[in-house]
XYZ file of C-alpha atoms in Angstrom:
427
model
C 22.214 9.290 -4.358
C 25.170 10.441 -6.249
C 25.340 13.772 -7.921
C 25.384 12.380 -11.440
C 22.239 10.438 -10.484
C 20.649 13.665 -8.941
C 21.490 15.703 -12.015
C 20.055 13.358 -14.447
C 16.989 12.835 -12.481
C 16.064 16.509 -12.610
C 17.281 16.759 -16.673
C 14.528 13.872 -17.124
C 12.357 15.692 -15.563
C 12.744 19.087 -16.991
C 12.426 17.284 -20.591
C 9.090 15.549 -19.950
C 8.075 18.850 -18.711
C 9.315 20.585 -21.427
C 8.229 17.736 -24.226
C 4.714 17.719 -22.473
C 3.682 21.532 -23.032
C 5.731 21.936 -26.173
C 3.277 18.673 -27.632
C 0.034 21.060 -26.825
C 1.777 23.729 -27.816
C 2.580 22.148 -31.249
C -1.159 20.409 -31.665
C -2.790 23.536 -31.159
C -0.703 25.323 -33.865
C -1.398 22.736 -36.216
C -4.914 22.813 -35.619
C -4.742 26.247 -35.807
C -2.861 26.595 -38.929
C -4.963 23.536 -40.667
C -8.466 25.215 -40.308
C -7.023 28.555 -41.168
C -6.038 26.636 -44.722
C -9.191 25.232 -44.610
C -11.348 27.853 -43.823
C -9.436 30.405 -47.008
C -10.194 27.387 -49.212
C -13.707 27.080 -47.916
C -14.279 30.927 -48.513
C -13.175 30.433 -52.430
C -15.157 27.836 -52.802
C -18.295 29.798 -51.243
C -17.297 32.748 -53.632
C -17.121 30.588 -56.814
C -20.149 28.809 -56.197
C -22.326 32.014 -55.960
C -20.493 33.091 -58.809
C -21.612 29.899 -61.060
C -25.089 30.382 -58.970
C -25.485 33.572 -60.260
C -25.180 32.377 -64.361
C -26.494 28.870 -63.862
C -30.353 28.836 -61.831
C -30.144 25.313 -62.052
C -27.734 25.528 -59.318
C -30.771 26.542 -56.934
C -32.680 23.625 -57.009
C -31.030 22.455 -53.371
C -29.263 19.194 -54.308
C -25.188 18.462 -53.219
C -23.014 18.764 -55.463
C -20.064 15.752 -54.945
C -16.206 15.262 -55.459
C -14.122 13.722 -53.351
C -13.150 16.334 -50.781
C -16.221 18.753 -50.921
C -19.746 18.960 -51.294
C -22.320 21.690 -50.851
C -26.096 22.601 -50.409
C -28.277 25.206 -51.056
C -31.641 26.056 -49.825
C -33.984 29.014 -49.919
C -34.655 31.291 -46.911
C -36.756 34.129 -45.947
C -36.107 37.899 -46.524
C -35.710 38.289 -42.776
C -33.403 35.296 -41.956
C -31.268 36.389 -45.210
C -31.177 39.749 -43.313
C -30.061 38.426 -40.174
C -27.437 35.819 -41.155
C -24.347 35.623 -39.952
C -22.009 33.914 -41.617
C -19.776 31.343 -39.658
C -17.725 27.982 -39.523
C -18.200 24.661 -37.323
C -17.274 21.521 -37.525
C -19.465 18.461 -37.933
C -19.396 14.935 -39.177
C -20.878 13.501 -42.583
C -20.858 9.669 -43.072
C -19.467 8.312 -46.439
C -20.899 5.362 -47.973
C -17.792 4.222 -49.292
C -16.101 4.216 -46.009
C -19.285 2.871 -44.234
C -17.735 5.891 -41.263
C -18.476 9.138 -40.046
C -15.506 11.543 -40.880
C -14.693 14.499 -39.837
C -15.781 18.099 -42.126
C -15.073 22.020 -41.832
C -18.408 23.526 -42.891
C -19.207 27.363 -43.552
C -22.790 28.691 -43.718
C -23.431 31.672 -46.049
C -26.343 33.270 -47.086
C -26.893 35.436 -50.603
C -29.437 37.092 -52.399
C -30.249 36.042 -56.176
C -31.163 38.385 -59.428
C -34.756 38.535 -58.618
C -34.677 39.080 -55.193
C -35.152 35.399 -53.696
C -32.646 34.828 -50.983
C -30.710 31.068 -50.188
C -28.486 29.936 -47.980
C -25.331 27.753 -48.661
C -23.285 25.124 -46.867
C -20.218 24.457 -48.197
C -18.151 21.432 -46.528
C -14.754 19.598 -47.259
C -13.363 17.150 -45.365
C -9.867 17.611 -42.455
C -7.821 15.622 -40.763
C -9.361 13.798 -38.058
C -8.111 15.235 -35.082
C -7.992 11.484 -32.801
C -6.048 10.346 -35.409
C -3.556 13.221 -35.285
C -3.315 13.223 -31.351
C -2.249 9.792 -31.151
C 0.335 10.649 -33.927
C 1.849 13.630 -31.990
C 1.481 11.719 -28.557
C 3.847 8.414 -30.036
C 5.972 11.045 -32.032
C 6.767 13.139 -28.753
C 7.091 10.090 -26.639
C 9.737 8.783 -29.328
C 11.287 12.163 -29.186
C 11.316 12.216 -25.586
C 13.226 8.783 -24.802
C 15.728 9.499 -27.667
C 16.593 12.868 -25.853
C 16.768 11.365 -22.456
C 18.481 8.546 -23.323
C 20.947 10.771 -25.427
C 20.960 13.424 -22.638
C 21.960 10.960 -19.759
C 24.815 8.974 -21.928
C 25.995 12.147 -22.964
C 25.518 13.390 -19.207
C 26.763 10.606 -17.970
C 29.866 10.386 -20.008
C 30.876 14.369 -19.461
C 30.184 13.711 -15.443
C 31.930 10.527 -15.057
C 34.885 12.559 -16.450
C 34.359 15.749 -15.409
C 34.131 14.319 -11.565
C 37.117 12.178 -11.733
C 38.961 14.563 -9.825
C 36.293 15.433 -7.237
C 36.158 11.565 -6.993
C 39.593 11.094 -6.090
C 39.349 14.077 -3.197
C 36.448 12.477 -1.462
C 38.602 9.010 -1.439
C 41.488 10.417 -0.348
C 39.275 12.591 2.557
C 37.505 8.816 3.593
C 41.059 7.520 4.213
C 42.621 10.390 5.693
C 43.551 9.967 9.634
C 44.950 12.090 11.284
C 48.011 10.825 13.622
C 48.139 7.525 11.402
C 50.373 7.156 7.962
C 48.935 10.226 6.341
C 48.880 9.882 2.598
C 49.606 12.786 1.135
C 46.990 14.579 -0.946
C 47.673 13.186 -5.021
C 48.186 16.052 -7.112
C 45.289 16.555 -9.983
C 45.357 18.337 -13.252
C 42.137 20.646 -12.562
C 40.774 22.788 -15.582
C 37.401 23.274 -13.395
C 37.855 26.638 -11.036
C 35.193 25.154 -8.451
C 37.227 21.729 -8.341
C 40.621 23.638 -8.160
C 39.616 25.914 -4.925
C 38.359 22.503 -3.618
C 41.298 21.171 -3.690
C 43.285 23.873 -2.825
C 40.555 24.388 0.521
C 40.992 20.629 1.382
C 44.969 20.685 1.265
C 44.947 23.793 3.322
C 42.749 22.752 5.338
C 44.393 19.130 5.941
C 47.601 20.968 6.518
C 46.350 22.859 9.936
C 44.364 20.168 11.010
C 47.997 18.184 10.827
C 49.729 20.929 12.704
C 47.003 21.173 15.027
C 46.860 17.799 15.851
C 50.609 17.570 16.474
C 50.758 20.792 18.625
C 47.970 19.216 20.757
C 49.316 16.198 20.887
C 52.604 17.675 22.174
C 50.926 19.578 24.939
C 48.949 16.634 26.383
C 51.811 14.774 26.289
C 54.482 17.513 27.910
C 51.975 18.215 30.180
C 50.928 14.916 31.404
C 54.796 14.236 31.558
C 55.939 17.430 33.599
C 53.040 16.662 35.952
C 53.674 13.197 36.709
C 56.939 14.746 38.209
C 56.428 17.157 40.555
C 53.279 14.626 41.762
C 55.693 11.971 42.324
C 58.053 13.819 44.618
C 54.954 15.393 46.613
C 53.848 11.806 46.964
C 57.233 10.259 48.607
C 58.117 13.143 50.469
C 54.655 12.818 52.188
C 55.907 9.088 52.383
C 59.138 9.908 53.683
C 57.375 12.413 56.799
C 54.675 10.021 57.741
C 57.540 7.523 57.743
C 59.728 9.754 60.154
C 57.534 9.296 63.195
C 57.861 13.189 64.465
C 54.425 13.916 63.052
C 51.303 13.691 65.423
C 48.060 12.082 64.860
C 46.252 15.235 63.443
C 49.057 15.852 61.155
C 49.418 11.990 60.388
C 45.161 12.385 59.153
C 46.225 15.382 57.017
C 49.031 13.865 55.271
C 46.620 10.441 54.898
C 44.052 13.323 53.097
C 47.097 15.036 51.091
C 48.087 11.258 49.533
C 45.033 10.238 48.811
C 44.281 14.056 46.670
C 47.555 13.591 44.922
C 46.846 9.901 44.258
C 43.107 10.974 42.841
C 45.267 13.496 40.566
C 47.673 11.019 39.115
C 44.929 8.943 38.022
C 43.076 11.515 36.961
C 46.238 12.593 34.543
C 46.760 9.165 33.108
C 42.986 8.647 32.492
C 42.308 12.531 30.876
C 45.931 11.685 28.280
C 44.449 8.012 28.016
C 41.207 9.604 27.059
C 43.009 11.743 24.753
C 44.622 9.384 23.124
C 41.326 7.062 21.816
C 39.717 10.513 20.440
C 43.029 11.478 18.780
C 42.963 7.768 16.745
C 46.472 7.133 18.763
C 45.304 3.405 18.648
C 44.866 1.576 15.515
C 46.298 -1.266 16.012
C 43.379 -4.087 15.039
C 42.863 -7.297 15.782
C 39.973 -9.935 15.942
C 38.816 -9.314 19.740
C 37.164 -12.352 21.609
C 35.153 -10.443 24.377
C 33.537 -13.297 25.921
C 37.161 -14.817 27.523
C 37.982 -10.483 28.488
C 34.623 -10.329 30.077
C 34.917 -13.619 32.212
C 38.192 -12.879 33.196
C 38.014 -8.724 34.139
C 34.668 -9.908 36.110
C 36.141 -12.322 38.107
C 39.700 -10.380 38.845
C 37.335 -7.450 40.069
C 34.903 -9.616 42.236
C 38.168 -10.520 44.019
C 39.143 -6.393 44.442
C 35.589 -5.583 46.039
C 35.918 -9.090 47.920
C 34.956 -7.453 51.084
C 31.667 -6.214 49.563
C 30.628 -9.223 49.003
C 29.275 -9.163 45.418
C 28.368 -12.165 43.709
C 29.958 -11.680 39.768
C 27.463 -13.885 37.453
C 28.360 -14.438 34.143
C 25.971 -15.942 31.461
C 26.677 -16.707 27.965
C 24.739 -17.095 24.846
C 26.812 -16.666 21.539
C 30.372 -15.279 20.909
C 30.866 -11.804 20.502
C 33.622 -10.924 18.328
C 34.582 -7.725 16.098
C 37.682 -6.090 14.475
C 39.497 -3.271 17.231
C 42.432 -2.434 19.181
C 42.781 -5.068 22.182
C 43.890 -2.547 24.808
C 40.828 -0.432 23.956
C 38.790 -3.518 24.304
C 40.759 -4.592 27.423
C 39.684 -1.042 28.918
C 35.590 -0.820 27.537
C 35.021 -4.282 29.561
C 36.741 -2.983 32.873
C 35.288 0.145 33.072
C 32.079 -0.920 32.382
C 32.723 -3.782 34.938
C 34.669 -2.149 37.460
C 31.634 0.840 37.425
C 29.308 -1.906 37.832
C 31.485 -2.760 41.001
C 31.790 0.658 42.041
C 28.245 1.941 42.293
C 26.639 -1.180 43.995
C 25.587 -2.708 47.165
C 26.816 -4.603 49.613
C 26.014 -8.296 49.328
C 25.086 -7.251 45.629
C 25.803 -9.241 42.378
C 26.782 -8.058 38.915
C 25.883 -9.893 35.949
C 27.785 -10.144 32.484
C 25.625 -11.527 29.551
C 27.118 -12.232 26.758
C 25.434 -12.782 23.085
C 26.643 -12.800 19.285
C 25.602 -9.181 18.368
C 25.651 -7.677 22.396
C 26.998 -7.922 25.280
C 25.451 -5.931 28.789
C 26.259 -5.810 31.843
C 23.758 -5.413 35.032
C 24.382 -4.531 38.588
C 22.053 -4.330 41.719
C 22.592 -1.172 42.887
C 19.608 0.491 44.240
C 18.335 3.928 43.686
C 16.963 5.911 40.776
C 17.017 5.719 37.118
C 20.287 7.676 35.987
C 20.197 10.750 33.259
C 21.061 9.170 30.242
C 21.457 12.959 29.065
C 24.208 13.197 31.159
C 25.228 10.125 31.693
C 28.593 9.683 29.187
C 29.958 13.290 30.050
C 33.292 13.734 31.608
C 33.231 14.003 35.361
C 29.502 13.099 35.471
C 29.514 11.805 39.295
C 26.402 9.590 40.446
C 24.911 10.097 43.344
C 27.213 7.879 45.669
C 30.087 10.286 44.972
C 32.513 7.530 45.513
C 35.823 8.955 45.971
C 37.048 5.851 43.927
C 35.367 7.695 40.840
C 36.883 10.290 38.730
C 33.457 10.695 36.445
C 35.403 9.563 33.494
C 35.547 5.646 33.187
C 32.026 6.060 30.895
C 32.981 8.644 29.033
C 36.039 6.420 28.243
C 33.415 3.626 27.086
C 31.831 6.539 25.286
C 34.486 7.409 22.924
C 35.927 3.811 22.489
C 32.144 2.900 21.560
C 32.171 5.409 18.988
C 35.305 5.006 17.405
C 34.176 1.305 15.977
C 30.671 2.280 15.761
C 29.286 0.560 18.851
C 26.379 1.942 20.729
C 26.210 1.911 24.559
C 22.779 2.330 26.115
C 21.477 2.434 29.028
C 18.311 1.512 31.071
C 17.028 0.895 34.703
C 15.099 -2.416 34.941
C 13.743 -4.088 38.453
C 17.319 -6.297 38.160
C 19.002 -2.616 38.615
C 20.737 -0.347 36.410
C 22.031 -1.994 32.944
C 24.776 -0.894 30.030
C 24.571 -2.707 26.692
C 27.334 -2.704 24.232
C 25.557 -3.675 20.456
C 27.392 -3.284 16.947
C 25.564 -0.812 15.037
């Protein structure tokens, strides 16, 4: 959800809130304020009535007196319940034969005492505003009032944000194409008038700015040191050449210098795999092209069923759709034989590997007996199986690992009866 969205959402919110209680607050201060007016104006009446009562006896004789907003009665009581009374207000209903409908009344019930002594009570009622009537007008008059301020609110919101967020916009695009070690565009300058904006730009340039020296400093080493090593290795690796060659050497010292070669040999693969390995997480490859996997796979599987020719491992390949996606070949070249060439490594004798091949996936499965692997584990550097085949450097899945990642594949891994499996899917 954008932010614009998010803010809105909450200002809607917050109005119908706000709308909702202010609408009880406002009925119950009209109603308030209505049968306070009502209730004065009942009380005159009441006083003018005994007043007339007082001069005129005919008033007494207990019949309503009409108009068109008021009537009242009066009846005669007892001493005791004259004594007793206490005057008061209520509302009731009185039905009006013009109307043929009961409408609503404010009525107040007073008692007084006449000349000679008698005591009556009086009713005096006048009609209010019906109350339904005035709820359904408040509801459809706040719900009016409502949409006009949230529509207002969120065209007026969204106009402000749209421009307000302009520059914050342009920040986050240039951050989603930023790479680092590929044609860096530099960061566009803005005119900012909003402080937070301005120390987010100023954050993300400075912070762009190491990340670019860092990158190049690292990038140096690995490659200075890779290079110096590969020097001093080669020389070690002829002049043990050159004595084994020279035929002064004995047997024992003919077995050391085998063991010496082979160490140094482990080493300079190990140096061009860890700066290889460098390179894919460092985005050194970016050149992209529409890969074909299924005529890689056929090929890498049979060129390495001809290495491990003398283990005798039958390379089946089995196809079902054509897998194709957008990535550097040479990275694509290198996920297929190390996935392959494991599969090689870490089998049996008289084994087979198969290579199966579908539109969205591609897996491949060896025979290799044993236990389920730790998947935990499984993709960290120099994470050995079990064989501890001195072929292995624990890195060739940790290569698959980061190329996988870098084009949003996913690798997985499970152990079926056919023997351990790797799947390659797109995301």
């Amino acid at each position: 959800m954008k932010l614009s969205h998010y803010i809105q959402k909450n200002i809607a919110w917050v109005l119908l809130l706000v709308s909702a209680l202010w609408s009880m607050f406002f009925y119950f201060a009209i109603i308030s304020e209505v049968n306070d007016e009502t209730d004065d104006s009942l009380e005159n009446y009441r006083t003018l009535l005994i007043q007339k009562a007082m001069k005129d006896s005919t008033m007494l004789s207990g019949n309503y007196t009409n108009d068109i907003m008021t009537k009242h009665f009066i009846r005669e009581i007892d001493y005791s319940e004259w004594e007793n009374y206490q005057e008061h207000f209520s509302d009731s209903l009185v039905f009006y034969q013009d109307e043929l409908e009961y409408d609503p009344v404010r009525v107040l019930s007073t008692a007084f005492q006449y000349q000679d002594g008698r005591c009556f009570e009086l009713v005096v009622m006048t009609s209010i505003l019906e109350k339904d009537d005035m709820v359904t007008s408040i509801f459809f008059c706040v719900l009016i009032l409502y949409v006009v301020q949230v529509v207002s609110i969120l065209v007026i919101c969204n106009l402000v944000l749209r421009r307000s967020f302009q520059p914050f916009n342009k920040i986050l695009e240039w951050m989603s194409r930023f790479r680092l070690g590929e044609s860096e565009e530099p960061l566009p300058k803005l005119d900012l008038e909003i402080a937070e904006f301005k120390n987010l730009y100023d954050s993300v340039e400075e912070m762009s700015d190491k990340n670019k020296e860092i990158f190049l400093s690292q990038k140096q080493f690995i490659e200075n040191a890779s290079h110096e090593l590969q020097t001093p290795l080669a020389i070690c690796r002829n002049k043990l050449e050159l004595m084994a060659e020279s035929g002064d050497c004995t047997e024992g010292q003919m077995e050391q210098i085998g063991d010496i070669y082979q160490s140094i040999e482990r080493i300079i693969r190990l140096n061009k795999t860890l700066l290889f390995l460098s390179k894919i997480e460092n985005h050194q490859y970016n050149q992209l092209t529409q890969v074909r996997f299924n005529p890689i796979l056929k090929k890498v599987l049979s060129d390495i069923e001809e290495i491990y020719d003398e283990k005798a491992i039958e390379g089946i390949y089995v196809e079902e759709g054509e897998f194709e996606m957008e990535m550097d070949e040479h990275l694509a070249l290198s996920l297929v034989q190390n996935l392959i060439k494991n599969a090689f490594l870490h089998n049996e004798e008289n084994g087979y590997v198969k290579v199966h091949v579908a539109a969205d996936r591609w897996s491949v499965t060896n025979s290799g007996k044993g236990e389920a692997l730790n998947e935990a584990t499984l993709f960290d550097r120099f994470a050995k199986s079990s064989t501890k085949n001195s072929d292995s450097n624990g890195l060739g899945l940790s290569i698959v690992k980061s190329i996988a990642q870098l084009y949003d594949l996913e690798v997985r891994y499970r152990y079926t009866e056919e023997g351990h499996c790797f799947e390659v899917s797109k995301c």
